[in-house]
Amino acid sequence: MLELAWLLVAVPLVSGLGLLVWGKEGDRVGHLIGTAASSFSFIVGLICFFQILGRDEGDRSYSKSLFTWIEAGPFHVDMAYTFDQLSGLFVLLITGVGTLIHVYSIGYMEHDARRRRFFAYLNIFIASMLTLVLASDYLVLFLGWEGVGLASYLLIGFWQHKDSAAAAATKAFVVNRVGDVGMALAIMLMFAQFGTTAISEVNVSVNAASTSTATALGLLLLLGACGKSAQVPLQSWLLDAMEGPTPVSALIHAATMVTAGVYLVVRSNGVFDASEAARNAVIAVGLVTLLAGAWIGCAKDDIKKALAGSTMSQIGYMMLAAGLGPAGYAFAIFHLITHGFFKANLFLGAGSIMHGMDDDVEMRHYGALRAAMPVTFITFLFGYLAIIGFPGFSGFFSKDKIIETAFGHSFWVGLGALVGAGVTGFYMTRMMMMTFFSEKRWKEDVHPHESPKVMTYPLIALGALSLLGGAMMLGGWITDFLEPVVGHAEHEELAIPAWLLSVLITLVVAVGVALSYVLYSREPIAAETPADESVSFFSRAGRHELYGNELNEAVVVRPTRHLTRFLVFLDGKGVDGFVTGLADRLGDASQLLRKPQTGFVRSYALSIFGGSLVVVLALLAARLA
Amino acid sequence: MTEYITLSMILFTIGAVGVLVRRNAIVVFMCVELMLNATNLALVAFSRQHGNLDGQVAAFFVMVVAAAEVVVGLAIIVSIYRTRRTTTVDEASLLKL
Amino acid sequence: MTAFWILAPIMVLAALGLVLARKAVHAALCLAIVMISLAVLYAAQGAPFLFAVQIIVYTGAIMMLFLFVLMLVGVETSDSLVETIKGQRLMATVVGLLFGIVGVLVIGQAVTGAVTGLDEANANGNPYGIAKLLFGPYVLAFELTSALLITAAVGAMVLAHRERLVPRRSQADISRDRMREYAETGRHPGNPPTPGVFARHNAVDTPALLPDGRPMPESVSASLVARGQVRDGFDDDVDDIAKAIEPPPHAGWPFDQEGDDQ
C-alpha cells in the first residue's frame, strides 16, 4: 500500500477540483463525495501507517519518487513522497480529524447554498496539507505550503459577502506572504549553499556548513513557520481568521494547518540542531506566543476568538518544545496531535453551541447551556479537561512533558511554561463558566437545542480521542517511535523527581481554575461586554490582542503607506509630470495654433495669398542679394 | 511685351482679391476663372516672346483643366445648395474645432 | 498694339466690375466681357486656335454653365455687402495691393530682349503647330486630360444626383392633395391666374387683378417676389379701366351691341 500512498493526495485533489467544476447537479451529492474522498485518504493512511508499524524500527521510512519535477543541470527536484513515522502521524491526524470535520460539516453547512464548494475547498485543503507533510523535498513542501495558504484564504473568506470575512481572508493571505518570503528565501539559500532542496540531504549537509549559514537558514524557516503557525510577530491574522465557518476554524486554524510551522521546525531538525541561535529564537518565539495567546484568551468574549487565543498559546508550547532540540521534538509532535484532537473537539463544540444559539458567538449571551445541550456539554468538558491538563487526559501527558523538558533546558523557560499552564486553566474555566454554568443570559427568541447526530457523533469521537490520546505516551512509545526521524537525546534528570513536577503543574492549573471559578461564580456575569474604560489594563490589552494590529499598523503599514505615497508623488509629479507636462505644453501650443483655424475658406485663401506674396518677396530678396 | 504681363498681373490680383472678399460661391468661382484666364494671357504672351508654341499648348491644357474644375465645382455648389439652401462660402465653416 | 490699348482698360474695368458687382448675373456678364477681350488679345498675339477655343469653350460653354447654375440656385440670393470675418476685407485689399505692386514691378519687368514672334512657328498654320506639339511631346498629358474630363463628368453626375427617397407623386396624388387642401383651407384647386392677363399690364411682374379689383400676389413668379421685382402701385388701375370702359359719348358700338341682342 505504501507505493500507492500518492493516492492520499490524489483522491481528495481530484475530488476537490471535480466538485468545483461540477455544475448544480453536484449539489445533491457533493458533500458526500467530499467526505468519501477524505475517508478514503484516512483509510489509506491507516493502512500505510500499520504497514510501517509492522516493519523493523530502522526501516520504517518509505520514500518513492513519482516523477522528475525539475531538471536543470545539477539541480534536480523529484516529485517524491516520504512516508515515515513523523509524516505517518500527521497523515493520520489530518485525515482522521479532517474526516470527522467533513462529517460534522455535512450538518453544519446544511443550509448553505454553496455547501458543494465548501467541501471542494476542504478537499483541496486536505490534499495540500498531505502534500506538505509527505513531501521529501522543500520545493514540493512549498507547493503544499502555498496550497494550504490558498485553501485557508478561500475558506476564511467563504462568506465573502461579509466585509469582515473578506478583510480577514485578505489579512491572513498577506501576513502569510510575509512568512512565505522567509520560506522562499530559505529554499533559495539551501539551493545556493547545498545545491539541493531535498529535506534529507539538507539535514545532513547543514552539519558541514558554517554555523552562520545554519542560523540564517533556521531563522528564515522560523519566519515561515511563524507566518503559518500564527506565532509572534506574525500572529495577527489568526484571530481574524475566525470569520470563517467554524469547521474551518477547527480543521485549519486549530488542528492542522497552523501546526505546519511546528512540523517544519521538527522536519528541519538537522538545521536547528546545527544552530543554537536558531533554536533559542524558536524558544523565544514559542514562549512569547504561549503567554500572549493565553493572555488574549483570558480577555476575549467571543468564544471562537478565545479559542483562537488558546490555539496560539498551545502552538507556542509546541514551538517551545521544538526549540528545545532533540529532547523536545517528540513532545512537540505529541502535543500537536493531542492538541489536534482536543482543540478540534472544542471548536466543533463551539460550532455546535453557535448552531443552537443562532450563530451568536458572544459568550456573554450564553450561560447554563449544559442542560440544553448535554452531548455538546459532555464532549466540550472532555476537551476542557484535556487542554487544562487534568490528570489522565491527553493534554496532561503532552503538556507535562513539555514543561518538564523546558525546566530541563532553563529554569526561566520552564517557569514561563508553567505560568502558561496556570493561565490556560484560568481562561478555559472562564469559558466553561460563561457558557455552560452561571445563569441564562440568552437573547430573546433564542432557543438552544442539541445539534443533529451528524454533528454530535464527530464530537463524541473527538471527545474520546481527547481522553485517550495520552495513551500514545504509555511506556514512552511516541518518543521511541519518532526517534529515528528526530534524533535521540538523553533524558536530563531534574533536581526534583518527575512525579513531583507533575503534581506541581497540576496544582498551578488548579489555582488558575479555582481563581476563575471564584471570580465568575461570585457575582453574575454581565450580559454585555463592559466598556474598555471599566476594565483593568490586562483585560483591555487582551481584548485588543495585545495591540498587535496597532503595532503592525505603526511599524509596517504606516511607514509603507508613507513611502508609497512619496513614491506615487514622485512618480506623479516627477516622471509623469515631465511626460504630461510636455504633452500639456504641446496642447497649449496647439490651442494657440487653433485660433487661426476659423473654418472660413476665405481666411485660408487669404493665408495662401499672403504666403505666395512672401514667397515672391523671398525669391526677390534672394535674387537681389 | 511688358504691358501684356502687367495686364496679366493686374487681372490676376483682381481675381485673387475677388476670391478673398466675395462670399457667393459662384462669384468666387468666377474670380478663380479670372485668375486662370490671366495666367493664360501671360502664357500666350511668353509663347510669342520665345517664338515657340509650348506656351499656347500650356494655355490649352489650363483651359481643359479649368473646364473639368468648373464642372465638378458647380456640381458641388449645387449639392451644397440643395442641403443647406445657401451658396455662401462662410456657411460651410465646419472644418474647425 | 492698338487692340491692346483699347481692350486693356475695358478688361480691367470689367474685372473690377466682377469683384464689385452686387448681383451675380452682373458679375457673370463682366467676366464674359473679359473673356471675349482676351480672345481678341490671343488672336492679336498669333494664337488663332486659342482665340477660337476661348470663344467656344470659355465664353460659350463655361460661361453658360455658370449662368445655368446661377439661374438654378443663385438668382434669389444676392450678396450682402457686410463683411462677416473681421479684418478680412482690409487685409485682402492690403495683400492684394502689395501683391499687385510687386507683381507689376518685378514680374512685369522680367521679360527682356526682343520679341521673337511666332511667324516661324506658325509657318504651317497655328493649329498645325499646336497639333504637332499636342500629339508629339505632350501626347501623354493630352491623353491624361481625357481621363480627367471623364472623371469630372462622372463626378458631377454623382454629386448632382439625388436619390429618390419617396415614391413619385402621381397626378392622382396631386389632385387629391389639392382637393383636400381646398376642403381644409379653402385654397382654390385650379391653376392660379397668369400674371397681368386680365389687368392693364400683361407683363410677368404684374399681379393679375381679381374681379373685385384686388391684385392677386400668387399669380406672380416666386422668383420675382423674392427679388422684390414685383410691380405695385396700381390702386388707380380700376378707375383707369372703368374710365376706359366708359363708352365715349360718340361711340355706340361695341358697348351697346350686346344689350341690343338681349
PDB file of N, CA, C and O in Angstrom, chain A residues 591 594 597-602 604-607 609, chain B residues 16 19-23 89-90 92-93 95-97:
ATOM      1  N   GLN A 591      -3.486  74.842 -28.827  1.00  0.00           N
ATOM      2  CA  GLN A 591      -4.618  75.746 -28.613  1.00  0.00           C
ATOM      3  C   GLN A 591      -4.347  77.097 -29.274  1.00  0.00           C
ATOM      4  O   GLN A 591      -5.247  77.696 -29.868  1.00  0.00           O
ATOM      5  N   ARG A 594      -4.725  76.800 -32.821  1.00  0.00           N
ATOM      6  CA  ARG A 594      -6.105  76.510 -33.198  1.00  0.00           C
ATOM      7  C   ARG A 594      -6.847  77.780 -33.566  1.00  0.00           C
ATOM      8  O   ARG A 594      -7.746  77.767 -34.396  1.00  0.00           O
ATOM      9  N   GLN A 597      -7.555  78.721 -37.013  1.00  0.00           N
ATOM     10  CA  GLN A 597      -8.405  77.773 -37.748  1.00  0.00           C
ATOM     11  C   GLN A 597      -9.862  78.180 -37.565  1.00  0.00           C
ATOM     12  O   GLN A 597     -10.586  77.618 -36.764  1.00  0.00           O
ATOM     13  N   THR A 598     -10.297  79.184 -38.353  1.00  0.00           N
ATOM     14  CA  THR A 598     -11.654  79.692 -38.180  1.00  0.00           C
ATOM     15  C   THR A 598     -12.674  78.821 -38.873  1.00  0.00           C
ATOM     16  O   THR A 598     -13.854  78.912 -38.583  1.00  0.00           O
ATOM     17  N   GLY A 599     -12.217  78.009 -39.835  1.00  0.00           N
ATOM     18  CA  GLY A 599     -13.166  77.242 -40.620  1.00  0.00           C
ATOM     19  C   GLY A 599     -13.641  77.993 -41.851  1.00  0.00           C
ATOM     20  O   GLY A 599     -14.276  77.423 -42.721  1.00  0.00           O
ATOM     21  N   PHE A 600     -13.310  79.305 -41.920  1.00  0.00           N
ATOM     22  CA  PHE A 600     -13.736  80.074 -43.091  1.00  0.00           C
ATOM     23  C   PHE A 600     -12.755  79.875 -44.239  1.00  0.00           C
ATOM     24  O   PHE A 600     -11.557  80.129 -44.101  1.00  0.00           O
ATOM     25  N   VAL A 601     -13.296  79.425 -45.358  1.00  0.00           N
ATOM     26  CA  VAL A 601     -12.441  79.175 -46.527  1.00  0.00           C
ATOM     27  C   VAL A 601     -11.683  80.435 -46.914  1.00  0.00           C
ATOM     28  O   VAL A 601     -10.507  80.391 -47.279  1.00  0.00           O
ATOM     29  N   ARG A 602     -12.337  81.556 -46.782  1.00  0.00           N
ATOM     30  CA  ARG A 602     -11.705  82.791 -47.271  1.00  0.00           C
ATOM     31  C   ARG A 602     -10.515  83.186 -46.418  1.00  0.00           C
ATOM     32  O   ARG A 602      -9.562  83.783 -46.905  1.00  0.00           O
ATOM     33  N   TYR A 604      -8.494  81.036 -45.037  1.00  0.00           N
ATOM     34  CA  TYR A 604      -7.408  80.170 -45.512  1.00  0.00           C
ATOM     35  C   TYR A 604      -6.859  80.703 -46.835  1.00  0.00           C
ATOM     36  O   TYR A 604      -5.654  80.729 -47.059  1.00  0.00           O
ATOM     37  N   ALA A 605      -7.779  81.126 -47.719  1.00  0.00           N
ATOM     38  CA  ALA A 605      -7.341  81.649 -49.014  1.00  0.00           C
ATOM     39  C   ALA A 605      -6.464  82.880 -48.813  1.00  0.00           C
ATOM     40  O   ALA A 605      -5.447  83.042 -49.504  1.00  0.00           O
ATOM     41  N   LEU A 606      -6.844  83.712 -47.846  1.00  0.00           N
ATOM     42  CA  LEU A 606      -6.028  84.897 -47.568  1.00  0.00           C
ATOM     43  C   LEU A 606      -4.629  84.478 -47.114  1.00  0.00           C
ATOM     44  O   LEU A 606      -3.626  85.050 -47.538  1.00  0.00           O
ATOM     45  N   SER A 607      -4.569  83.439 -46.266  1.00  0.00           N
ATOM     46  CA  SER A 607      -3.261  82.960 -45.829  1.00  0.00           C
ATOM     47  C   SER A 607      -2.433  82.500 -47.024  1.00  0.00           C
ATOM     48  O   SER A 607      -1.234  82.789 -47.122  1.00  0.00           O
ATOM     49  N   PHE A 609      -2.711  83.388 -50.099  1.00  0.00           N
ATOM     50  CA  PHE A 609      -2.362  84.542 -50.934  1.00  0.00           C
ATOM     51  C   PHE A 609      -1.198  85.314 -50.294  1.00  0.00           C
ATOM     52  O   PHE A 609      -0.197  85.633 -50.962  1.00  0.00           O
TER      53      PHE A 609
ATOM     54  N   ALA B  16      -7.753  87.441 -57.455  1.00  0.00           N
ATOM     55  CA  ALA B  16      -7.421  86.918 -56.122  1.00  0.00           C
ATOM     56  C   ALA B  16      -8.156  87.687 -55.043  1.00  0.00           C
ATOM     57  O   ALA B  16      -8.737  87.099 -54.118  1.00  0.00           O
ATOM     58  N   VAL B  19     -11.674  86.599 -54.894  1.00  0.00           N
ATOM     59  CA  VAL B  19     -11.846  85.343 -54.150  1.00  0.00           C
ATOM     60  C   VAL B  19     -11.909  85.626 -52.649  1.00  0.00           C
ATOM     61  O   VAL B  19     -12.691  85.031 -51.917  1.00  0.00           O
ATOM     62  N   LEU B  20     -11.081  86.581 -52.201  1.00  0.00           N
ATOM     63  CA  LEU B  20     -10.999  86.829 -50.770  1.00  0.00           C
ATOM     64  C   LEU B  20     -12.210  87.577 -50.228  1.00  0.00           C
ATOM     65  O   LEU B  20     -12.602  87.375 -49.078  1.00  0.00           O
ATOM     66  N   VAL B  21     -12.792  88.478 -51.044  1.00  0.00           N
ATOM     67  CA  VAL B  21     -13.837  89.316 -50.463  1.00  0.00           C
ATOM     68  C   VAL B  21     -15.244  88.861 -50.786  1.00  0.00           C
ATOM     69  O   VAL B  21     -16.175  89.170 -50.050  1.00  0.00           O
ATOM     70  N   ARG B  22     -15.416  88.115 -51.889  1.00  0.00           N
ATOM     71  CA  ARG B  22     -16.792  87.732 -52.210  1.00  0.00           C
ATOM     72  C   ARG B  22     -17.206  86.504 -51.424  1.00  0.00           C
ATOM     73  O   ARG B  22     -16.379  85.643 -51.111  1.00  0.00           O
ATOM     74  N   ARG B  23     -18.517  86.404 -51.147  1.00  0.00           N
ATOM     75  CA  ARG B  23     -18.983  85.277 -50.352  1.00  0.00           C
ATOM     76  C   ARG B  23     -19.898  84.349 -51.121  1.00  0.00           C
ATOM     77  O   ARG B  23     -20.131  83.227 -50.700  1.00  0.00           O
ATOM     78  N   VAL B  89     -20.048  80.925 -48.974  1.00  0.00           N
ATOM     79  CA  VAL B  89     -18.930  80.060 -48.578  1.00  0.00           C
ATOM     80  C   VAL B  89     -18.724  80.097 -47.068  1.00  0.00           C
ATOM     81  O   VAL B  89     -18.265  79.127 -46.474  1.00  0.00           O
ATOM     82  N   ASP B  90     -19.071  81.193 -46.397  1.00  0.00           N
ATOM     83  CA  ASP B  90     -18.838  81.274 -44.958  1.00  0.00           C
ATOM     84  C   ASP B  90     -19.723  80.318 -44.171  1.00  0.00           C
ATOM     85  O   ASP B  90     -19.434  79.959 -43.041  1.00  0.00           O
ATOM     86  N   ALA B  92     -20.267  77.246 -44.922  1.00  0.00           N
ATOM     87  CA  ALA B  92     -19.602  75.944 -44.860  1.00  0.00           C
ATOM     88  C   ALA B  92     -18.317  76.089 -44.045  1.00  0.00           C
ATOM     89  O   ALA B  92     -17.217  76.039 -44.567  1.00  0.00           O
ATOM     90  N   SER B  93     -18.492  76.311 -42.738  1.00  0.00           N
ATOM     91  CA  SER B  93     -17.316  76.584 -41.897  1.00  0.00           C
ATOM     92  C   SER B  93     -17.203  75.560 -40.791  1.00  0.00           C
ATOM     93  O   SER B  93     -16.881  75.877 -39.664  1.00  0.00           O
ATOM     94  N   LEU B  95     -15.139  73.074 -40.743  1.00  0.00           N
ATOM     95  CA  LEU B  95     -13.803  72.470 -40.696  1.00  0.00           C
ATOM     96  C   LEU B  95     -12.966  73.167 -39.630  1.00  0.00           C
ATOM     97  O   LEU B  95     -11.985  73.831 -39.921  1.00  0.00           O
ATOM     98  N   LYS B  96     -13.386  73.040 -38.401  1.00  0.00           N
ATOM     99  CA  LYS B  96     -12.649  73.667 -37.302  1.00  0.00           C
ATOM    100  C   LYS B  96     -13.108  73.015 -36.006  1.00  0.00           C
ATOM    101  O   LYS B  96     -14.033  72.214 -35.990  1.00  0.00           O
ATOM    102  N   LEU B  97     -12.447  73.399 -34.938  1.00  0.00           N
ATOM    103  CA  LEU B  97     -12.853  72.865 -33.638  1.00  0.00           C
ATOM    104  C   LEU B  97     -13.981  73.701 -33.039  1.00  0.00           C
ATOM    105  O   LEU B  97     -13.958  74.906 -33.141  1.00  0.00           O
TER     106      LEU B  97
END
